[in-house]
Tab-separated table of C-alpha atoms in Angstrom:
chain	number	residue	atom	x	y	z
A	1	MET	CA	62.821	4.034	49.435
A	2	PRO	CA	64.085	7.580	49.622
A	3	CYS	CA	61.567	10.206	50.965
A	4	ALA	CA	62.216	12.694	47.865
A	5	VAL	CA	61.342	9.414	45.770
A	6	VAL	CA	58.080	8.514	47.801
A	7	ARG	CA	57.054	12.385	47.518
A	8	ALA	CA	57.750	12.534	43.354
A	9	CYS	CA	55.573	9.293	43.120
A	10	PHE	CA	52.827	10.535	45.496
A	11	ALA	CA	52.664	13.946	43.650
A	12	SER	CA	52.719	12.074	40.517
A	13	ARG	CA	49.714	9.857	41.417
A	14	ALA	CA	48.047	13.115	43.003
A	15	ALA	CA	48.308	14.994	39.171
A	16	ALA	CA	46.713	12.174	37.763
A	17	LEU	CA	43.998	12.287	39.844
A	18	VAL	CA	43.753	15.737	39.501
A	19	LEU	CA	43.012	15.193	35.963
A	20	LEU	CA	40.443	12.453	36.352
A	21	LEU	CA	38.122	14.603	38.319
A	22	ILE	CA	38.681	17.207	35.644
A	23	ALA	CA	37.372	15.040	32.379
A	24	ALA	CA	34.588	13.545	35.350
A	25	ALA	CA	33.249	17.078	35.522
A	26	ALA	CA	33.908	18.338	31.384
A	27	ALA	CA	31.810	14.868	31.335
A	28	SER	CA	29.161	15.747	33.186
A	29	ALA	CA	29.158	19.623	32.233
A	30	GLY	CA	28.415	17.683	28.613
A	31	GLU	CA	29.533	18.132	25.633
A	32	ILE	CA	26.181	17.321	23.347
A	33	PRO	CA	26.557	13.440	22.251
A	34	THR	CA	27.431	12.659	19.019
A	35	ASP	CA	23.900	10.810	18.820
A	36	THR	CA	21.689	12.203	20.369
A	37	ASN	CA	19.331	8.917	19.936
A	38	ALA	CA	21.938	7.655	22.540
A	39	ILE	CA	20.621	9.448	25.378
A	40	GLU	CA	18.172	7.470	27.507
A	41	GLN	CA	17.200	9.674	30.778
A	42	LEU	CA	17.213	13.484	30.340
A	43	THR	CA	16.344	16.148	33.552
A	44	PRO	CA	14.873	19.635	33.117
A	45	ALA	CA	18.256	21.207	33.156
A	46	GLU	CA	19.564	18.632	30.872
A	47	ALA	CA	17.120	19.358	27.706
A	48	ARG	CA	17.394	23.109	28.292
A	49	LYS	CA	21.200	22.641	27.117
A	50	LEU	CA	19.788	20.466	24.734
A	51	VAL	CA	17.462	22.578	23.235
A	52	ALA	CA	20.034	25.133	23.857
A	53	GLU	CA	23.021	23.771	22.039
A	54	PHE	CA	21.749	21.364	19.504
A	55	PRO	CA	22.269	22.883	15.922
A	56	GLY	CA	20.191	20.372	14.095
A	57	ALA	CA	19.843	17.591	11.761
A	58	ASN	CA	18.631	15.939	9.185
A	59	VAL	CA	16.912	12.714	10.738
A	60	GLU	CA	15.629	10.074	8.649
A	61	PHE	CA	13.742	6.933	10.341
A	62	ALA	CA	10.510	4.866	9.830
A	63	PRO	CA	7.217	5.548	11.885
A	64	ALA	CA	5.244	3.097	10.123
A	65	HIS	CA	5.526	-0.022	7.713
A	66	ASP	CA	6.987	1.278	4.105
A	67	THR	CA	7.060	4.848	5.353
A	68	THR	CA	10.317	6.477	5.503
A	69	ILE	CA	10.050	10.684	7.059
A	70	THR	CA	12.950	12.678	6.927
A	71	THR	CA	13.006	15.892	8.703
A	72	SER	CA	14.738	19.127	8.145
A	73	ALA	CA	17.882	20.645	9.515
A	74	ARG	CA	16.225	21.037	12.444
A	75	GLY	CA	15.396	18.443	13.443
A	76	LEU	CA	16.306	16.648	17.121
A	77	PRO	CA	16.341	12.928	17.201
A	78	LEU	CA	15.827	11.497	20.653
A	79	SER	CA	14.544	7.644	20.301
A	80	GLY	CA	16.298	6.845	23.382
A	81	LEU	CA	13.680	8.409	25.549
A	82	ARG	CA	11.343	5.533	26.924
A	83	SER	CA	9.866	8.236	29.606
A	84	LEU	CA	9.128	11.830	29.776
A	85	ASP	CA	8.018	13.753	32.694
A	86	ALA	CA	5.776	17.556	32.289
A	87	GLU	CA	8.953	19.967	33.407
A	88	THR	CA	11.738	17.809	31.093
A	89	ALA	CA	9.073	18.223	28.474
A	90	LYS	CA	8.198	21.922	28.621
A	91	ALA	CA	12.155	22.524	28.459
A	92	LEU	CA	12.121	20.760	25.022
A	93	ALA	CA	9.175	21.847	23.731
A	94	ALA	CA	11.609	25.411	23.610
A	95	TYR	CA	13.156	23.876	20.866
A	96	GLU	CA	12.657	25.591	17.673
A	97	GLY	CA	12.563	22.624	15.043
A	98	GLU	CA	11.188	19.067	14.765
A	99	LEU	CA	11.075	16.561	17.654
A	100	VAL	CA	11.631	13.168	16.695
A	101	LEU	CA	10.201	11.455	19.549
A	102	GLY	CA	9.775	7.787	18.901
A	103	GLY	CA	11.074	5.710	21.874
A	104	LEU	CA	8.299	6.723	24.026
A	105	THR	CA	6.489	3.949	24.839
A	106	SER	CA	3.767	5.937	27.234
A	107	LEU	CA	2.656	9.872	28.044
A	108	ASP	CA	0.617	11.197	30.065
A	109	ALA	CA	-1.407	14.274	29.409
A	110	ALA	CA	0.852	16.713	31.296
A	111	ALA	CA	3.923	16.210	29.482
A	112	ALA	CA	1.651	15.792	26.103
A	113	GLU	CA	0.458	19.884	27.100
A	114	ALA	CA	3.850	20.369	27.498
A	115	LEU	CA	4.657	19.093	24.760
A	116	THR	CA	2.470	21.094	22.159
A	117	ASN	CA	2.448	24.421	23.852
A	118	GLY	CA	5.934	25.398	22.691
A	119	LYS	CA	7.901	25.949	20.048
A	120	ALA	CA	8.499	23.003	18.842
A	121	TYR	CA	6.729	22.654	15.139
A	122	SER	CA	6.280	19.244	14.713
A	123	ILE	CA	5.966	16.048	16.912
A	124	TYR	CA	6.539	12.646	15.801
A	125	ILE	CA	5.686	10.424	18.931
A	126	HIS	CA	5.385	7.409	17.340
A	127	GLY	CA	6.312	4.663	19.231
A	128	LEU	CA	3.527	4.985	21.943
A	129	THR	CA	1.993	0.998	22.976
A	130	GLU	CA	-0.393	2.746	25.417
A	131	LEU	CA	-2.592	6.133	25.186
A	132	ASP	CA	-5.218	6.860	27.318
A	133	ALA	CA	-8.656	8.732	26.863
A	134	ASP	CA	-6.789	12.077	28.199
A	135	THR	CA	-3.476	12.113	26.704
A	136	ALA	CA	-5.615	11.325	23.124
A	137	ARG	CA	-7.774	14.777	23.586
A	138	VAL	CA	-4.411	16.745	24.084
A	139	LEU	CA	-2.737	15.376	21.000
A	140	ALA	CA	-5.702	15.534	18.904
A	141	ALA	CA	-5.626	19.542	19.844
A	142	SER	CA	-2.541	19.660	18.493
A	143	LYS	CA	-1.939	20.449	14.754
A	144	LYS	CA	2.471	19.835	15.649
A	145	VAL	CA	1.799	16.154	16.580
A	146	GLN	CA	1.648	13.841	13.184
A	147	SER	CA	-0.316	10.373	13.655
A	148	TRP	CA	1.546	7.393	13.782
A	149	LEU	CA	0.610	5.288	16.031
A	150	SER	CA	1.138	2.046	14.960
A	151	LYS	CA	2.378	0.438	18.038
A	152	LEU	CA	-0.946	0.523	20.482
A	153	THR	CA	-2.239	-3.064	20.549
A	154	THR	CA	-4.931	-1.950	22.348
A	155	LEU	CA	-7.338	1.264	22.200
A	156	ASP	CA	-10.476	2.035	24.241
A	157	ASP	CA	-13.507	4.259	23.160
A	158	ALA	CA	-12.895	6.918	25.245
A	159	ALA	CA	-9.440	7.269	23.239
A	160	ALA	CA	-10.581	6.337	20.153
A	161	ALA	CA	-13.513	8.919	20.134
A	162	ALA	CA	-10.646	11.494	21.041
A	163	LEU	CA	-8.407	10.112	17.955
A	164	ALA	CA	-11.626	10.925	15.775
A	165	ASP	CA	-10.468	14.811	15.847
A	166	PHE	CA	-7.327	14.563	14.913
A	167	LYS	CA	-7.230	16.304	12.365
A	168	VAL	CA	-4.639	14.686	10.517
A	169	GLN	CA	-3.771	13.647	6.980
A	170	ASP	CA	-2.505	9.633	7.732
A	171	LEU	CA	-3.947	7.840	11.210
A	172	TYR	CA	-2.139	4.806	11.732
A	173	LEU	CA	-3.379	2.029	14.161
A	174	ASP	CA	-2.454	-0.761	12.097
A	175	GLY	CA	-0.644	-1.910	15.170
A	176	LEU	CA	-5.012	-2.763	16.585
A	177	THR	CA	-5.710	-6.719	15.781
A	178	VAL	CA	-9.265	-6.608	16.496
A	179	ILE	CA	-11.972	-3.488	17.334
A	180	SER	CA	-15.065	-2.889	18.807
A	181	PRO	CA	-17.724	-1.633	17.134
A	182	GLN	CA	-17.480	1.356	19.849
A	183	VAL	CA	-13.841	1.857	18.683
A	184	ALA	CA	-14.872	1.285	14.845
A	185	GLN	CA	-18.139	3.798	15.232
A	186	SER	CA	-15.548	6.503	16.676
A	187	LEU	CA	-13.247	6.049	14.524
A	188	SER	CA	-15.539	6.550	11.593
A	189	ARG	CA	-15.844	10.161	12.560
A	190	SER	CA	-12.173	10.912	11.890
A	191	ALA	CA	-10.760	13.937	10.224
A	192	ALA	CA	-7.801	11.538	8.969
A	193	VAL	CA	-7.753	11.477	5.077
A	194	ASN	CA	-6.492	7.875	5.389
A	195	LEU	CA	-7.240	5.781	8.092
A	196	HIS	CA	-4.768	2.648	8.224
A	197	LEU	CA	-6.282	-0.384	10.067
A	198	ASN	CA	-4.036	-2.800	8.299
A	199	GLY	CA	-3.762	-5.130	11.527
A	200	VAL	CA	-6.947	-5.931	12.022
A	201	THR	CA	-7.083	-9.846	11.062
A	202	THR	CA	-10.991	-10.288	11.500
A	203	LEU	CA	-13.572	-7.597	11.397
A	204	SER	CA	-17.483	-8.063	13.123
A	205	LEU	CA	-20.867	-7.136	10.909
A	206	ALA	CA	-21.079	-4.299	13.356
A	207	ALA	CA	-17.531	-2.664	13.007
A	208	ALA	CA	-17.651	-2.688	9.769
A	209	GLN	CA	-21.237	-1.114	9.105
A	210	ALA	CA	-19.485	1.273	11.507
A	211	LEU	CA	-16.217	1.956	9.403
A	212	ALA	CA	-18.666	1.926	6.212
A	213	GLY	CA	-19.240	5.265	7.326
A	214	PHE	CA	-15.956	6.628	7.260
A	215	GLY	CA	-14.744	9.730	5.031
A	216	ARG	CA	-18.532	9.981	4.667
A	217	GLY	CA	-19.626	13.398	2.387
A	218	ARG	CA	-15.815	13.835	2.133
A	219	ASP	CA	-14.142	13.054	-1.146
A	220	GLY	CA	-10.871	11.234	-1.643
A	221	THR	CA	-10.477	9.941	1.608
A	222	ASN	CA	-9.544	6.302	1.999
A	223	LEU	CA	-9.865	3.065	4.958
A	224	SER	CA	-7.394	0.895	4.356
A	225	LEU	CA	-8.226	-2.661	6.425
A	226	GLN	CA	-5.446	-5.452	4.573
A	227	GLY	CA	-4.908	-7.610	7.328
A	228	LEU	CA	-7.875	-9.501	6.726
A	229	THR	CA	-7.768	-12.669	6.936
A	230	GLU	CA	-11.327	-13.737	6.802
A	231	LEU	CA	-14.528	-12.132	5.677
A	232	ASP	CA	-18.086	-13.183	5.302
A	233	PRO	CA	-20.718	-12.282	2.550
A	234	GLU	CA	-22.343	-10.056	5.064
A	235	THR	CA	-19.358	-8.123	6.781
A	236	ALA	CA	-18.489	-7.992	2.742
A	237	ALA	CA	-21.289	-5.986	1.469
A	238	ALA	CA	-21.024	-3.677	4.411
A	239	LEU	CA	-17.186	-2.652	3.414
A	240	ALA	CA	-19.078	-3.199	-0.533
A	241	ALA	CA	-20.976	-0.082	0.445
A	242	SER	CA	-18.472	2.313	1.595
A	243	LYS	CA	-17.168	5.042	-0.327
A	244	ALA	CA	-13.446	5.424	1.234
A	245	TRP	CA	-12.264	1.484	1.881
A	246	ASP	CA	-9.619	0.992	-0.961
A	247	GLY	CA	-10.323	-2.759	-1.847
A	248	GLN	CA	-6.873	-3.987	-0.840
A	249	LEU	CA	-7.543	-8.095	1.019
A	250	PRO	CA	-4.156	-9.409	-0.004
A	251	HIS	CA	-4.460	-11.636	3.060
A	252	LEU	CA	-7.446	-12.832	2.429
A	253	ALA	CA	-6.646	-16.817	2.214
A	254	THR	CA	-10.402	-17.937	1.081
A	255	LEU	CA	-12.997	-16.990	-1.033
A	256	ASP	CA	-16.782	-18.149	-1.794
A	257	THR	CA	-18.944	-17.273	-4.919
A	258	ALA	CA	-21.036	-15.397	-2.299
A	259	THR	CA	-18.454	-13.264	-0.782
A	260	ALA	CA	-17.135	-12.810	-4.406
A	261	GLN	CA	-20.699	-11.921	-5.268
A	262	ALA	CA	-20.390	-8.674	-2.121
A	263	LEU	CA	-17.480	-7.186	-3.448
A	264	ALA	CA	-17.641	-7.480	-6.531
A	265	ALA	CA	-20.641	-5.178	-5.926
A	266	SER	CA	-18.490	-2.177	-4.559
A	267	ALA	CA	-17.337	1.076	-6.409
A	268	VAL	CA	-13.666	0.607	-5.316
A	269	GLN	CA	-10.978	0.990	-8.480
A	270	GLN	CA	-8.973	-2.231	-7.541
A	271	PHE	CA	-9.109	-5.175	-5.714
A	272	ASN	CA	-5.955	-7.247	-4.070
A	273	LEU	CA	-6.560	-10.507	-3.602
A	274	ASP	CA	-3.677	-11.904	-4.143
A	275	GLY	CA	-4.153	-14.149	-0.943
A	276	VAL	CA	-6.756	-16.474	-2.704
A	277	THR	CA	-4.938	-19.663	-3.602
A	278	GLU	CA	-8.255	-20.917	-5.714
A	279	LEU	CA	-10.718	-20.556	-8.285
A	280	ASP	CA	-13.417	-21.893	-9.261
A	281	ALA	CA	-15.193	-20.823	-12.899
A	282	LYS	CA	-18.531	-19.940	-11.087
A	283	MET	CA	-16.304	-17.393	-8.653
A	284	ALA	CA	-14.244	-16.113	-11.769
A	285	ARG	CA	-17.799	-15.376	-13.514
A	286	THR	CA	-18.666	-13.339	-10.029
A	287	LEU	CA	-15.185	-11.416	-10.099
A	288	ALA	CA	-15.297	-10.588	-14.108
A	289	ASP	CA	-18.442	-8.092	-13.552
A	290	CYS	CA	-16.548	-6.481	-11.277
A	291	THR	CA	-16.227	-2.553	-12.419
A	292	CYS	CA	-12.974	-1.837	-10.873
A	293	GLN	CA	-9.474	-1.072	-12.901
A	294	PHE	CA	-7.802	-3.262	-11.370
A	295	LEU	CA	-7.934	-7.171	-10.061
A	296	SER	CA	-5.063	-8.309	-8.488
A	297	LEU	CA	-4.816	-12.583	-8.131
A	298	GLY	CA	-1.092	-13.016	-7.706
A	299	GLY	CA	-1.806	-15.597	-5.560
A	300	LEU	CA	-2.693	-18.506	-7.512
A	301	ALA	CA	-0.490	-21.347	-9.270
A	302	THR	CA	-2.974	-22.295	-11.739
A	303	LEU	CA	-6.239	-22.398	-14.094
A	304	ASP	CA	-7.652	-24.441	-15.825
A	305	VAL	CA	-9.848	-23.060	-18.901
A	306	GLU	CA	-13.032	-22.593	-17.861
A	307	THR	CA	-11.802	-20.524	-15.288
A	308	ALA	CA	-9.934	-19.085	-17.147
A	309	ASP	CA	-11.819	-18.497	-20.377
A	310	ALA	CA	-14.939	-16.798	-17.274
A	311	LEU	CA	-12.590	-14.419	-15.874
A	312	ALA	CA	-12.092	-13.533	-19.737
A	313	ASP	CA	-15.225	-11.143	-19.254
A	314	TYR	CA	-13.024	-8.467	-17.236
A	315	ALA	CA	-12.779	-5.311	-18.683
A	316	GLY	CA	-10.060	-4.044	-16.305
A	317	GLN	CA	-5.874	-5.094	-16.156
A	318	MET	CA	-6.022	-8.715	-14.599
A	319	VAL	CA	-2.109	-8.691	-12.921
A	320	LEU	CA	-1.229	-12.321	-12.593
A	321	LYS	CA	1.896	-14.259	-11.480
A	322	ASP	CA	4.251	-14.908	-14.642
A	323	SER	CA	4.315	-18.432	-13.516
A	324	CYS	CA	0.596	-19.053	-13.721
A	325	ARG	CA	0.595	-17.175	-17.119
A	326	ALA	CA	3.143	-19.509	-17.884
A	327	ASP	CA	1.805	-23.240	-16.448
A	328	PHE	CA	-0.961	-21.900	-18.953
A	329	PHE	CA	-0.115	-21.484	-22.033
A	330	ARG	CA	2.602	-25.097	-21.890
A	331	ASN	CA	-0.543	-26.862	-21.018
A	332	ASN	CA	-3.197	-24.937	-23.385
A	333	PRO	CA	-2.916	-24.521	-27.051
A	334	LEU	CA	-3.896	-21.540	-28.105
A	335	THR	CA	-6.881	-23.095	-30.056
A	336	PRO	CA	-11.139	-21.196	-30.132
A	337	GLU	CA	-12.056	-22.739	-27.217
A	338	THR	CA	-8.822	-21.361	-25.239
A	339	ALA	CA	-8.685	-17.772	-27.479
A	340	ARG	CA	-10.844	-16.013	-24.425
A	341	ALA	CA	-8.528	-16.959	-22.257
A	342	TYR	CA	-5.828	-16.538	-23.989
A	343	ALA	CA	-6.263	-12.600	-23.972
A	344	ALA	CA	-7.414	-12.833	-20.546
A	345	LEU	CA	-4.436	-14.283	-18.352
A	346	SER	CA	-2.015	-11.755	-21.028
A	347	GLY	CA	-3.412	-8.962	-20.126
A	348	ARG	CA	-5.234	-8.400	-23.631
A	349	MET	CA	-1.533	-7.244	-24.816
A	350	LEU	CA	-0.642	-10.815	-26.881
A	351	CYS	CA	3.007	-9.995	-27.631
A	352	ASP	CA	3.522	-14.073	-28.024
A	353	ILE	CA	1.416	-14.390	-31.695
A	354	THR	CA	3.515	-13.533	-34.362
A	355	ALA	CA	1.792	-14.903	-36.774
A	356	PHE	CA	-1.964	-16.998	-37.283
A	357	GLU	CA	-1.168	-20.373	-39.220
A	358	SER	CA	-3.349	-22.899	-37.394
A	359	THR	CA	-6.166	-24.001	-39.863
A	360	ASP	CA	-8.616	-22.387	-37.448
A	361	SER	CA	-6.624	-19.127	-37.638
A	362	VAL	CA	-9.875	-17.534	-39.047
A	363	ALA	CA	-12.487	-18.352	-35.726
A	364	ILE	CA	-9.443	-17.788	-33.325
A	365	ALA	CA	-9.260	-14.390	-34.579
A	366	ARG	CA	-13.280	-14.248	-34.257
A	367	VAL	CA	-13.065	-14.814	-30.232
A	368	PHE	CA	-10.411	-12.245	-30.297
A	369	ALA	CA	-12.514	-9.857	-31.494
A	370	ALA	CA	-15.041	-10.419	-28.978
A	371	VAL	CA	-13.169	-9.990	-26.453
A	372	ASN	CA	-14.169	-7.278	-23.596
A	373	GLY	CA	-11.958	-4.643	-23.565
A	374	PRO	CA	-9.027	-3.326	-26.077
A	375	LEU	CA	-6.582	-6.011	-27.231
A	376	ALA	CA	-3.198	-5.719	-28.759
A	377	LEU	CA	-1.041	-7.934	-31.064
A	378	PRO	CA	2.191	-5.648	-31.723
A	379	ASN	CA	4.091	-7.946	-32.734
A	380	LEU	CA	2.397	-10.359	-35.331
A	381	LYS	CA	4.350	-10.377	-38.828
A	382	ARG	CA	1.889	-12.796	-40.583
A	383	ILE	CA	-2.199	-12.806	-40.772
A	384	SER	CA	-4.484	-14.158	-44.068
A	385	PRO	CA	-6.793	-11.531	-45.087
A	386	LYS	CA	-9.912	-13.493	-43.842
A	387	THR	CA	-8.263	-14.136	-40.483
A	388	LEU	CA	-7.051	-10.016	-40.728
A	389	THR	CA	-11.028	-9.321	-41.793
A	390	ALA	CA	-12.262	-11.182	-38.940
A	391	LEU	CA	-9.847	-9.530	-36.718
A	392	ILE	CA	-10.443	-5.889	-36.941
A	393	GLU	CA	-13.532	-6.126	-36.827
A	394	LYS	CA	-12.830	-4.914	-33.541
A	395	LYS	CA	-12.975	-1.112	-33.265
A	396	ASP	CA	-10.489	-1.313	-30.307
A	397	VAL	CA	-8.167	-3.910	-31.828
A	398	VAL	CA	-4.085	-2.736	-32.162
A	399	ILE	CA	-1.757	-4.466	-34.508
A	400	PRO	CA	1.215	-3.312	-36.350
A	401	LEU	CA	0.536	-1.041	-40.011
A	402	LEU	CA	-1.047	-2.796	-42.189
A	403	GLU	CA	1.991	-2.160	-44.666
A	404	THR	CA	4.525	-4.267	-42.137
A	405	LEU	CA	1.881	-7.693	-42.441
A	406	GLU	CA	2.936	-10.305	-45.042
A	407	MET	CA	-0.254	-11.673	-46.446
A	408	ILE	CA	0.204	-15.127	-46.100
A	409	PRO	CA	-2.703	-18.118	-47.925
A	410	GLU	CA	-5.991	-19.387	-46.001
A	411	PRO	CA	-4.354	-21.840	-43.373
A	412	ASP	CA	-7.533	-23.659	-43.551
A	413	GLY	CA	-6.457	-24.203	-47.561
A	414	SER	CA	-9.480	-22.363	-48.529
A	415	PRO	CA	-9.426	-19.732	-51.407
A	416	THR	CA	-7.118	-16.614	-51.236
A	417	ASP	CA	-8.550	-13.401	-51.464
A	418	ASP	CA	-7.550	-9.565	-51.659
A	419	PHE	CA	-7.319	-8.455	-48.398
A	420	ILE	CA	-10.095	-5.196	-48.851
A	421	VAL	CA	-9.529	-2.462	-46.083
A	422	PRO	CA	-12.592	-0.860	-44.351
A	423	PRO	CA	-13.061	2.257	-44.443
A	424	GLY	CA	-10.865	4.901	-41.631
A	425	PHE	CA	-9.398	1.696	-40.886
A	426	GLN	CA	-5.551	3.162	-41.761
A	427	ALA	CA	-6.853	6.508	-40.213
A	428	ARG	CA	-7.348	4.628	-36.957
A	429	GLN	CA	-3.970	2.625	-36.957
A	430	ARG	CA	-2.540	6.042	-37.154
A	431	GLN	CA	-4.541	7.760	-33.888
C-alpha cells in the first residue's frame, strides 16, 4: 500500500477515535437524562449538578394501595436510587421542590438528617423495607417527610415508638402482617389522623386493646384494619370499643354469633363484611341490631326466607350482590311471609312493584307499613283503596302522587269502597 494511502487511513481512524473520545467526555460531563428515574447511582457532585440544572416536573406515582400522588411542577423523581449516603443526600436536599425517592429500600439516620435539613419542601420515601429507631426519630421530627411506609414488613418497638411522633395526616403501615402488643401500644399514641394497618391478618386481644386507644380524645381519627381474616368475640369487643376503628372487615371469611354480637355494639358508621359467605337467621338478627348506617354483605350468594326476614329489622342501608337479590326474588314470590325480606333485600326501594293485584295485597301492604326505616315504591301504578289505606299507614312511605294511581277493585273480591285521603297526606307527598 502506498505511504500516502497508509497515512490517510491512519488519519481517518485517528479522527474517528477523537470523535468517540469527545462524545464519551460529553456523556460523562453529562446532560441530565430525560428520565431521572433511570439514575441508579449518584455521587455528591452529580447530585449537586442535578439540583442546579433540573427544571422540575409534575411527577405522578402511587406510594400506597389506592393512592396516587401528583407533585407540583417542581418535582424531582429519583425512584431508581436504591441507597443514599449522607453527602449525596445533603446535595439533593438543596433542591427547592419535591423529592420522590420511592426506590430507597433503606436509609440511615445520617442520610435522613441530611435530607430533612435542606431546602426540599416535601420528601417521599415510600419504598423502605427496613427502618431503625434512629432513622424513624429523624423522619418523625420532620414535617417534610411523607409517611407512606407500606413496604415495611417488620417494625420493632423502638422504631414504632419513634413513629408515634409523626405529625402527619396518614401513617401507612400496610406491609405489616402482624404486630405485637408493644408495637400496638406505641402506634396507639400516634399523632397521625389516620392509621393504616391493612396488611395485618390476625390480631391478638392485647394488641386490639392497645390499638383501641388510638385517637382517644381526638375527633375525626380513623383506624383501618381491613386485612383481618379471623376475629374472635373478645378481640371484636376490643375493636368495637374504639372510637377510631372504621368497621371495615372485607376479608373476614367466617363470623360466629358471639363475634357478631360484639361487633354490633360498635358505634361505627358502616360495617363491611363482604368476606362472609354464609349467614344464618340468628346471626342476621344480631347484625340487624347494628346502629351503623351501612351494612355491606356483598359476599352472600343466597339467602333463605328466615334469614332475609331477620335482616329486615336493620334500619340502615344494606349492600348485597345483585345476584343474591335476584336469586331470592326468583325463588320466593311476594307474599305476606316474604314481604319483609323483599323490603330488606331491595334496600327498601321496591322499584319492581308496579301493582298490588294478588288476593293477599292488603296483608302485604300491612307488612310493608311495619317495616323499619323509609320505604319507597316509585313505580307503583295500580292499587286498591284498602291496600292503599294499609300502605300509607307508614308515615315514611314514598309512592307516586295519588292522582297518578289507578284505583282497582279489591283483589280479594271484597266490596270496593272509595279511597278517603287521610288529613295532611297530600301535603306530605309534596314535601
